[in-house]
Short mmCIF file of C-alpha atoms in Angstrom, two decimals:
data_model
loop_
_atom_site.label_atom_id
_atom_site.label_comp_id
_atom_site.label_asym_id
_atom_site.label_seq_id
_atom_site.Cartn_x
_atom_site.Cartn_y
_atom_site.Cartn_z
CA MET A 1 -45.70 42.21 -57.22
CA GLU A 2 -42.59 40.25 -58.12
CA TYR A 3 -40.79 38.32 -55.40
CA THR A 4 -37.21 37.15 -55.29
CA LEU A 5 -34.94 35.32 -52.87
CA SER A 6 -33.67 37.61 -50.13
CA LYS A 7 -30.07 38.66 -50.68
CA HIS A 8 -29.53 38.15 -46.95
CA ASN A 9 -30.33 34.44 -46.92
CA ILE A 10 -27.50 32.25 -45.66
CA ILE A 11 -28.07 28.64 -46.71
CA GLY A 12 -25.75 25.77 -45.90
CA LYS A 13 -25.51 22.10 -45.02
CA LEU A 14 -25.39 21.12 -41.36
CA ALA A 15 -22.36 19.21 -40.14
CA ASP A 16 -22.98 15.49 -39.62
CA SER A 17 -26.49 15.73 -41.05
CA GLU A 18 -28.35 15.36 -44.30
CA ASN A 19 -30.31 18.49 -43.43
CA TRP A 20 -29.57 22.09 -44.23
CA TYR A 21 -30.16 25.43 -42.54
CA ILE A 22 -31.44 28.78 -43.70
CA VAL A 23 -30.70 31.93 -41.71
CA ASN A 24 -31.70 35.49 -42.53
CA PRO A 25 -30.09 38.11 -40.25
CA LEU A 26 -32.29 40.93 -41.62
CA SER A 27 -35.68 39.27 -41.11
CA ARG A 28 -34.29 37.50 -38.02
CA ASN A 29 -35.51 34.06 -38.96
CA ALA A 30 -33.76 30.71 -38.99
CA ASP A 31 -34.89 27.20 -39.88
CA ILE A 32 -33.54 23.71 -40.33
CA ILE A 33 -34.69 22.47 -43.73
CA THR A 34 -34.39 19.34 -45.83
CA SER A 35 -32.00 19.10 -48.74
CA GLU A 36 -35.01 19.08 -51.04
CA THR A 37 -36.26 22.38 -49.61
CA ALA A 38 -32.77 23.86 -49.95
CA ASP A 39 -32.74 22.83 -53.60
CA THR A 40 -36.12 24.42 -54.27
CA LEU A 41 -35.00 27.66 -52.63
CA THR A 42 -31.78 27.92 -54.56
CA ASN A 43 -33.32 27.06 -57.93
CA GLY A 44 -36.50 29.11 -57.41
CA SER A 45 -38.97 26.22 -57.66
CA TYR A 46 -40.48 26.65 -54.19
CA THR A 47 -44.25 26.27 -53.70
CA ASN A 48 -44.78 27.41 -50.09
CA ALA A 49 -44.47 31.11 -50.97
CA ASP A 50 -46.68 32.42 -48.15
CA GLU A 51 -44.50 30.91 -45.42
CA LEU A 52 -41.30 31.99 -47.15
CA LEU A 53 -42.66 35.53 -47.51
CA GLU A 54 -43.63 35.66 -43.86
CA LYS A 55 -40.13 34.69 -42.79
CA GLY A 56 -38.41 37.02 -45.24
CA TYR A 57 -36.71 34.26 -47.22
CA ILE A 58 -38.41 35.55 -50.37
CA VAL A 59 -39.09 39.28 -50.60
CA ASP A 60 -40.10 42.25 -52.62
CA ALA A 61 -36.65 43.69 -53.27
CA ALA A 62 -37.68 47.34 -52.81
CA ALA A 63 -39.41 46.56 -49.52
CA GLU A 64 -36.36 44.66 -48.28
CA ASP A 65 -34.11 47.62 -49.09
CA LYS A 66 -36.39 49.85 -47.01
CA THR A 67 -36.17 47.39 -44.12
CA PHE A 68 -32.38 47.35 -44.43
CA LYS A 69 -32.21 51.16 -44.28
CA ALA A 70 -34.56 51.32 -41.29
CA GLU A 71 -32.56 48.71 -39.38
CA TYR A 72 -29.33 50.53 -40.22
CA LEU A 73 -30.65 53.85 -38.91
CA SER A 74 -31.78 52.11 -35.73
CA PHE A 75 -28.30 50.58 -35.39
CA ILE A 76 -26.64 54.00 -35.75
CA ASP A 77 -29.02 55.57 -33.21
CA ASN A 78 -28.39 52.82 -30.68
CA ARG A 79 -24.64 53.03 -31.10
CA GLU A 80 -24.72 56.71 -30.18
CA THR A 81 -25.87 55.74 -26.70
CA ASP A 82 -24.00 52.43 -26.28
CA GLU A 83 -21.54 52.06 -23.44
CA ILE A 84 -17.93 52.89 -24.33
CA GLN A 85 -15.03 50.67 -23.31
CA ILE A 86 -11.94 52.79 -22.74
CA PHE A 87 -8.58 51.00 -22.53
CA TYR A 88 -5.63 52.45 -20.66
CA VAL A 89 -2.13 50.95 -20.94
CA PRO A 90 0.11 51.97 -18.02
CA THR A 91 3.08 50.00 -19.46
CA TYR A 92 4.07 47.69 -22.31
CA ALA A 93 6.60 45.95 -20.07
CA CYS A 94 5.82 42.37 -19.10
CA ASN A 95 7.24 39.73 -16.77
CA PHE A 96 6.27 36.91 -19.16
CA ALA A 97 8.05 35.52 -22.22
CA CYS A 98 5.03 34.01 -24.00
CA SER A 99 5.77 32.04 -27.15
CA TYR A 100 3.33 34.08 -29.26
CA CYS A 101 3.45 37.67 -27.96
CA TYR A 102 2.22 40.16 -30.60
CA GLN A 103 3.69 43.06 -28.60
CA GLU A 104 7.23 41.67 -28.59
CA GLY A 105 8.44 44.48 -30.86
CA TYR A 106 6.84 47.32 -28.89
CA SER A 107 9.05 49.84 -27.09
CA HIS A 108 9.02 49.98 -23.31
CA ASP A 109 10.09 53.58 -22.83
CA LYS A 110 9.89 54.80 -19.25
CA ASN A 111 7.54 57.58 -18.29
CA GLU A 112 8.96 60.03 -15.80
CA LYS A 113 5.53 61.40 -14.78
CA PRO A 114 3.14 58.41 -14.79
CA LEU A 115 0.63 59.87 -12.31
CA GLU A 116 0.47 63.14 -14.21
CA VAL A 117 -0.31 61.21 -17.41
CA ILE A 118 -3.03 59.23 -15.64
CA ASP A 119 -4.59 62.50 -14.44
CA ALA A 120 -4.45 63.84 -18.02
CA PHE A 121 -6.13 60.65 -19.28
CA PHE A 122 -9.03 61.04 -16.87
CA SER A 123 -9.34 64.74 -17.69
CA TYR A 124 -9.53 63.88 -21.38
CA ILE A 125 -12.27 61.27 -20.98
CA ASP A 126 -14.18 63.59 -18.64
CA LYS A 127 -14.48 66.06 -21.50
CA GLU A 128 -14.51 63.83 -24.59
CA PHE A 129 -17.00 61.26 -23.29
CA ALA A 130 -19.09 63.47 -21.01
CA GLY A 131 -22.59 62.12 -20.57
CA ARG A 132 -21.75 58.73 -22.11
CA ARG A 133 -21.94 55.44 -20.27
CA LYS A 134 -18.39 54.13 -20.03
CA TYR A 135 -15.95 51.96 -18.15
CA ILE A 136 -12.17 51.57 -18.18
CA THR A 137 -10.16 48.47 -18.93
CA VAL A 138 -6.55 48.49 -17.75
CA PHE A 139 -4.43 46.71 -20.33
CA GLY A 140 -0.78 46.03 -21.09
CA GLY A 141 1.92 44.76 -21.42
CA GLU A 142 1.29 43.50 -17.95
CA PRO A 143 -0.55 46.07 -15.82
CA MET A 144 -0.11 44.15 -12.55
CA LEU A 145 3.67 43.98 -12.25
CA PRO A 146 4.82 43.45 -8.65
CA ASP A 147 6.97 46.58 -8.21
CA PRO A 148 5.96 49.49 -5.96
CA LEU A 149 5.64 52.03 -8.82
CA THR A 150 3.17 49.81 -10.69
CA ARG A 151 1.11 49.39 -7.53
CA GLU A 152 1.13 53.16 -7.09
CA LYS A 153 -0.10 53.65 -10.67
CA ILE A 154 -2.91 51.09 -10.25
CA GLY A 155 -3.90 52.72 -6.97
CA HIS A 156 -4.03 56.09 -8.70
CA ILE A 157 -6.23 54.69 -11.48
CA ILE A 158 -8.57 53.16 -8.91
CA LYS A 159 -8.84 56.44 -7.00
CA ASN A 160 -9.64 58.41 -10.15
CA ALA A 161 -12.21 55.84 -11.24
CA ASN A 162 -13.85 55.81 -7.81
CA ASP A 163 -14.03 59.60 -7.79
CA ARG A 164 -16.05 59.39 -11.03
CA ASN A 165 -18.10 56.30 -10.15
CA LEU A 166 -16.52 54.41 -13.03
CA SER A 167 -16.10 50.66 -13.00
CA LEU A 168 -12.83 49.01 -14.00
CA ALA A 169 -11.77 45.86 -15.77
CA PHE A 170 -8.25 44.45 -15.94
CA VAL A 171 -6.50 42.31 -18.55
CA THR A 172 -3.63 40.54 -16.81
CA ASN A 173 -1.51 37.44 -17.14
CA GLY A 174 -2.65 36.70 -13.59
CA TYR A 175 0.75 35.87 -12.09
CA THR A 176 0.49 38.52 -9.34
CA LEU A 177 -3.31 38.64 -9.20
CA GLU A 178 -3.55 37.19 -5.69
CA SER A 179 -1.38 39.97 -4.27
CA TYR A 180 -3.53 42.60 -6.01
CA VAL A 181 -6.88 41.32 -4.70
CA PRO A 182 -6.95 43.64 -1.63
CA MET A 183 -6.36 46.65 -3.88
CA LEU A 184 -8.99 45.51 -6.38
CA GLN A 185 -11.53 45.19 -3.58
CA MET A 186 -11.35 48.96 -3.19
CA ALA A 187 -12.68 49.43 -6.74
CA SER A 188 -15.82 48.60 -8.67
CA ILE A 189 -14.47 45.71 -10.72
CA ARG A 190 -16.41 44.59 -13.75
CA GLU A 191 -14.09 41.67 -14.47
CA VAL A 192 -10.49 40.53 -14.48
CA GLN A 193 -9.42 38.72 -17.64
CA VAL A 194 -6.78 36.08 -17.05
CA THR A 195 -5.20 33.63 -19.49
CA LEU A 196 -4.62 29.90 -19.00
CA ASP A 197 -3.63 28.06 -22.17
CA GLY A 198 -4.21 24.53 -20.91
CA PRO A 199 -3.35 22.36 -17.93
CA ALA A 200 -0.07 23.09 -16.14
CA GLU A 201 2.18 20.99 -18.37
CA VAL A 202 0.87 22.73 -21.50
CA HIS A 203 0.41 26.24 -20.17
CA ASP A 204 3.89 26.41 -18.63
CA LYS A 205 5.53 25.72 -22.00
CA ARG A 206 3.66 28.61 -23.61
CA ARG A 207 3.30 31.27 -20.92
CA MET A 208 6.38 31.30 -18.75
CA LEU A 209 8.21 33.98 -16.82
CA ARG A 210 11.24 35.58 -18.37
CA GLY A 211 13.84 33.05 -17.36
CA GLY A 212 11.59 30.08 -18.04
CA LYS A 213 9.74 29.43 -14.78
CA GLY A 214 6.19 28.10 -15.15
CA THR A 215 3.24 30.25 -14.09
CA PHE A 216 0.17 27.97 -13.98
CA SER A 217 -0.08 27.39 -10.22
CA GLU A 218 0.29 31.08 -9.32
CA ILE A 219 -2.39 32.05 -11.85
CA ALA A 220 -4.78 29.38 -10.53
CA ASP A 221 -4.19 30.64 -6.99
CA GLY A 222 -4.95 34.18 -8.16
CA ILE A 223 -8.21 33.11 -9.79
CA ASN A 224 -9.29 31.34 -6.62
CA ALA A 225 -8.39 34.36 -4.49
CA ALA A 226 -10.30 36.72 -6.79
CA LEU A 227 -13.42 34.55 -6.82
CA ARG A 228 -13.34 34.25 -3.01
CA ALA A 229 -13.28 38.06 -2.94
CA ASP A 230 -16.30 38.23 -5.30
CA ILE A 231 -14.20 39.61 -8.14
CA PRO A 232 -15.51 38.36 -11.53
CA ILE A 233 -13.07 36.35 -13.63
CA ASN A 234 -13.03 36.03 -17.42
CA LEU A 235 -10.71 33.12 -18.17
CA ARG A 236 -9.23 33.19 -21.66
CA ALA A 237 -7.41 30.43 -23.48
CA VAL A 238 -5.38 31.33 -26.56
CA ILE A 239 -5.79 28.45 -28.98
CA ASP A 240 -3.62 27.02 -31.73
CA ARG A 241 -2.83 23.53 -32.99
CA ASP A 242 -0.34 22.94 -30.18
CA ASN A 243 -2.78 23.28 -27.29
CA LEU A 244 -6.31 22.66 -28.60
CA PRO A 245 -6.06 18.91 -27.78
CA SER A 246 -5.45 19.84 -24.11
CA LEU A 247 -8.67 21.85 -23.79
CA PRO A 248 -10.59 18.93 -22.19
CA ALA A 249 -7.95 18.70 -19.46
CA LEU A 250 -8.21 22.45 -18.80
CA ALA A 251 -11.99 22.10 -18.65
CA GLU A 252 -11.72 19.25 -16.16
CA PHE A 253 -9.36 21.32 -14.02
CA ALA A 254 -11.78 24.27 -14.02
CA VAL A 255 -14.64 21.96 -13.05
CA SER A 256 -12.56 20.42 -10.25
CA GLN A 257 -11.80 23.87 -8.85
CA GLY A 258 -15.49 24.74 -8.75
CA TRP A 259 -14.97 27.64 -11.17
CA THR A 260 -17.58 26.55 -13.68
CA ASN A 261 -20.31 26.58 -11.00
CA ASN A 262 -19.44 30.11 -9.91
CA LYS A 263 -21.67 32.83 -11.39
CA LEU A 264 -18.69 35.20 -11.33
CA PHE A 265 -16.70 32.96 -13.69
CA LYS A 266 -16.88 33.01 -17.48
CA THR A 267 -14.60 31.98 -20.32
CA GLN A 268 -13.52 32.90 -23.81
CA LEU A 269 -11.35 31.32 -26.47
CA GLY A 270 -8.91 33.45 -28.39
CA ARG A 271 -7.33 32.32 -31.64
CA ASN A 272 -3.56 32.64 -31.85
CA TYR A 273 -2.95 34.52 -35.10
CA GLU A 274 -0.48 36.96 -36.61
CA LEU A 275 -1.47 40.55 -35.95
CA HIS A 276 1.48 42.92 -36.36
CA TYR A 277 4.52 40.67 -36.10
CA CYS A 278 5.20 37.33 -37.77
CA GLN A 279 5.40 34.24 -35.60
CA ALA A 280 8.32 31.86 -35.96
CA ASP A 281 6.14 28.76 -36.40
CA GLU A 282 3.22 29.60 -38.68
CA ASN A 283 2.22 25.94 -38.92
CA ARG A 284 0.82 26.04 -35.40
CA LEU A 285 -1.72 28.72 -36.36
CA TYR A 286 -5.34 27.99 -37.23
CA ASP A 287 -7.54 29.86 -39.63
CA ARG A 288 -10.85 30.67 -37.95
CA LEU A 289 -13.02 27.99 -39.57
CA THR A 290 -10.53 25.13 -39.17
CA MET A 291 -10.10 25.94 -35.50
CA TYR A 292 -13.82 25.77 -34.87
CA ALA A 293 -14.19 22.66 -37.00
CA ASP A 294 -11.57 20.90 -34.85
CA LEU A 295 -13.20 22.28 -31.70
CA TYR A 296 -16.54 20.84 -32.84
CA GLU A 297 -15.00 17.37 -33.17
CA LEU A 298 -13.24 17.73 -29.83
CA ILE A 299 -16.46 18.71 -28.04
CA LYS A 300 -18.29 15.70 -29.48
CA LYS A 301 -15.67 13.42 -27.94
CA ASN A 302 -15.27 15.47 -24.73
CA PRO A 303 -18.59 17.04 -23.63
CA VAL A 304 -16.90 18.37 -20.47
CA ILE A 305 -15.65 21.25 -22.64
CA MET A 306 -19.21 22.62 -22.77
CA GLN A 307 -19.22 22.92 -18.96
CA PHE A 308 -16.16 25.14 -19.31
CA HIS A 309 -16.87 27.06 -22.52
CA ARG A 310 -19.83 27.27 -24.89
CA PRO A 311 -18.48 28.64 -28.20
CA ALA A 312 -20.57 31.16 -30.14
CA TYR A 313 -20.20 29.70 -33.64
CA SER A 314 -21.37 33.01 -35.08
CA ILE A 315 -25.04 33.41 -33.99
CA SER A 316 -25.62 29.71 -33.17
CA ARG A 317 -25.31 29.94 -29.38
CA PHE A 318 -27.33 33.17 -29.24
CA LEU A 319 -30.13 31.53 -31.19
CA PHE A 320 -30.10 28.50 -28.90
CA ASP A 321 -29.99 30.52 -25.67
CA ASN A 322 -32.56 33.13 -26.63
CA GLY A 323 -34.86 31.34 -29.04
CA GLU A 324 -34.54 34.24 -31.44
CA MET A 325 -32.02 35.89 -33.72
CA PRO A 326 -29.79 38.79 -32.67
CA GLU A 327 -30.11 42.18 -34.30
CA PRO A 328 -28.41 42.54 -37.68
CA LEU A 329 -24.67 43.13 -37.29
CA PHE A 330 -23.81 46.14 -39.40
CA ASP A 331 -20.42 46.58 -37.78
CA SER A 332 -18.21 44.20 -35.80
CA CYS A 333 -15.41 46.74 -35.28
CA PRO A 334 -15.88 49.00 -32.22
CA GLY A 335 -12.74 51.07 -32.90
CA CYS A 336 -13.31 54.84 -32.41
CA LYS A 337 -17.02 54.17 -31.81
CA THR A 338 -17.57 52.19 -28.63
CA GLU A 339 -13.90 51.46 -28.01
CA TRP A 340 -10.87 53.70 -27.62
CA ALA A 341 -7.37 53.04 -26.32
CA PHE A 342 -4.81 55.27 -24.59
CA ASP A 343 -1.32 54.62 -23.31
CA TYR A 344 1.18 56.00 -20.84
CA THR A 345 3.08 57.83 -23.59
CA GLY A 346 0.10 60.16 -24.03
CA ASN A 347 -1.06 58.69 -27.35
CA ILE A 348 -4.60 57.89 -28.50
CA TYR A 349 -5.46 54.77 -30.54
CA SER A 350 -8.57 53.16 -31.99
CA CYS A 351 -8.59 49.86 -30.08
CA THR A 352 -6.57 47.14 -28.35
CA ALA A 353 -5.38 45.75 -31.70
CA THR A 354 -3.64 49.02 -32.59
CA VAL A 355 -2.63 50.45 -29.21
CA GLY A 356 1.13 50.88 -28.99
CA LYS A 357 1.81 50.15 -32.66
CA SER A 358 3.91 52.83 -34.30
CA GLY A 359 2.02 54.65 -37.02
CA GLU A 360 -1.43 53.89 -35.58
CA GLU A 361 -1.57 56.95 -33.31
CA LEU A 362 -4.76 59.00 -33.72
CA GLY A 363 -3.62 61.91 -31.56
CA THR A 364 -2.44 62.74 -28.08
CA PHE A 365 -4.04 63.52 -24.73
CA TYR A 366 -0.71 64.44 -23.05
CA PRO A 367 1.14 66.76 -22.80
CA SER A 368 -1.38 68.48 -25.08
CA VAL A 369 -4.55 67.34 -26.84
CA THR A 370 -4.29 66.68 -30.58
CA ARG A 371 -6.50 64.59 -32.87
CA LYS A 372 -6.14 63.26 -36.42
CA GLU A 373 -9.75 63.91 -37.28
CA GLU A 374 -9.68 62.61 -40.86
CA ILE A 375 -8.35 59.20 -39.82
CA ILE A 376 -10.71 59.04 -36.81
CA GLU A 377 -13.61 59.78 -39.15
CA GLU A 378 -12.53 56.94 -41.43
CA TRP A 379 -12.57 54.53 -38.48
CA GLN A 380 -15.96 55.84 -37.40
CA GLU A 381 -17.50 55.50 -40.85
CA ARG A 382 -16.35 51.91 -41.34
CA ASP A 383 -19.21 49.40 -41.39
CA VAL A 384 -20.68 47.04 -43.98
CA THR A 385 -22.28 49.96 -45.84
CA ALA A 386 -18.87 51.61 -46.32
CA ILE A 387 -16.91 48.50 -47.37
CA SER A 388 -17.38 47.97 -51.10
CA GLU A 389 -16.54 44.26 -50.87
CA CYS A 390 -19.46 43.75 -48.45
CA ALA A 391 -22.10 45.19 -50.80
CA ASP A 392 -23.26 41.93 -52.38
CA CYS A 393 -22.25 39.52 -49.61
CA SER A 394 -25.09 37.52 -48.05
CA LEU A 395 -23.02 37.02 -44.88
CA LYS A 396 -22.48 40.69 -44.08
CA LEU A 397 -25.20 41.11 -41.42
CA ALA A 398 -23.78 38.18 -39.44
CA CYS A 399 -20.13 39.08 -40.13
CA GLY A 400 -20.14 42.85 -39.70
CA GLY A 401 -17.01 43.30 -41.80
CA GLY A 402 -14.67 41.79 -39.22
CA CYS A 403 -11.70 43.51 -37.59
CA ALA A 404 -10.57 46.79 -39.16
CA SER A 405 -7.02 46.43 -37.85
CA VAL A 406 -6.61 42.99 -39.43
CA ALA A 407 -8.20 44.28 -42.63
CA LYS A 408 -5.86 47.26 -42.74
CA ASN A 409 -2.83 45.02 -42.19
CA LYS A 410 -3.88 42.93 -45.20
CA SER A 411 -5.04 45.60 -47.62
CA GLY A 412 -3.65 48.89 -46.34
CA ARG A 413 -7.21 50.23 -46.09
CA ILE A 414 -9.37 50.68 -42.99
CA CYS A 415 -12.52 50.32 -45.09
CA SER A 416 -11.75 46.83 -46.31
CA PRO A 417 -13.12 43.50 -45.05
CA ASP A 418 -11.77 40.96 -42.61
CA CYS A 419 -14.18 38.25 -43.77
CA ARG A 420 -15.62 35.81 -41.25
CA PRO A 421 -16.61 32.28 -42.41
CA VAL A 422 -20.14 32.67 -41.07
CA ASP A 423 -21.71 29.97 -43.22
CA GLY A 424 -19.18 27.36 -42.12
CA LEU A 425 -19.44 28.37 -38.47
CA LEU A 426 -23.21 28.04 -38.64
CA SER A 427 -22.87 24.56 -40.10
CA TYR A 428 -20.97 23.37 -37.05
CA GLY A 429 -22.69 25.55 -34.46
CA LEU A 430 -26.28 24.77 -35.34
CA SER A 431 -25.45 21.04 -35.35
CA LEU A 432 -23.72 21.38 -31.98
CA TYR A 433 -26.48 23.30 -30.23
CA PHE A 434 -29.58 21.92 -31.86
CA GLY A 435 -28.48 18.30 -32.01
CA GLU A 436 -31.55 16.11 -32.54
CA GLU A 437 -33.42 18.99 -34.15
CA ALA A 438 -30.68 19.17 -36.75
CA GLU A 439 -31.56 15.57 -37.63
CA ALA A 440 -35.31 16.19 -37.63
#
């Protein structure tokens, strides 16, 4: 039998080390190796064939293809029963004037029958997603505006969700969160996502009210009120070159508030990037790899960041936390599969990246139900097996093809790649999490 290097091997040099790594998402093995071993693997002069065979770094090509097909079928089967996240946008209006809003060009048409539309939304998901595990995320715009009509709409959503034993999540700027806590306590809340972009002096220059007033202190008060009420918080920071240097100060603030010791508190970092509308100052934007390279250097100098947020660096954190590899990632885009989005105008969309964008509508749920089945099917078929550019890429089972909306914006095609720099991320992430082992 003839053996060859697996086409799913990812081999790269570790940051700040003479050593290298080898990762294989299909065989689910990973090792830190010497530069000499890396050389022997890449030039085919290896001698430890039994160990390499056992770990799937060298393979019988036909047998590997069978494994790939079996794993893919298992992935498809599991996705059919995965929980669905359903987004509902009650408004695109917002009380903030953030410096990087991707929804700035969206229309804010009023809806004369908002409660009727909400009822139609719940009727649609009752039928369309019957028997599926699901939860609803209320999105915007800003879904927690302070006016009486908005409070009535949120109350109506909560009542409908409670009637169906559905849990809710909210994505909010957090400015009015404290005043909404009593209402949220009447629901089953999975989490409330709130954004702070740095300490007060940084955040208030980026995420201010219309009119210019800062918002940091009100948001911090809302987070504290929610945590006291046992409402889980997912704190998000949107990162670019302007505010990354202030991340240690934000981390120190979170630690001082006791947030990082609260089991109901978690964090995420979002990258500020152009989605549908161009930003005035492109120079502030990071590409994905450069952002995480700079974050790596910042963490080395400011370990407090790791108390606040432990970045994924592709599969690096998962491997460290679990001592094993995740399942192969055949698809990183949940649109029209385990994620759908709906808005108050009665339109249906694939995901949060497309919701509200003109031309991205996939149908309607109000006043009547319509569906663009051919386009929906294209979204549903998109994964690394359907993207021609992914066919020979060794990174595909750790990348998953990236975001379909970003890919479509670039190429005009849903089935095109939004490539993730997995090899570079692993270089930094494995060094960050495995430290001394990376030097072994």
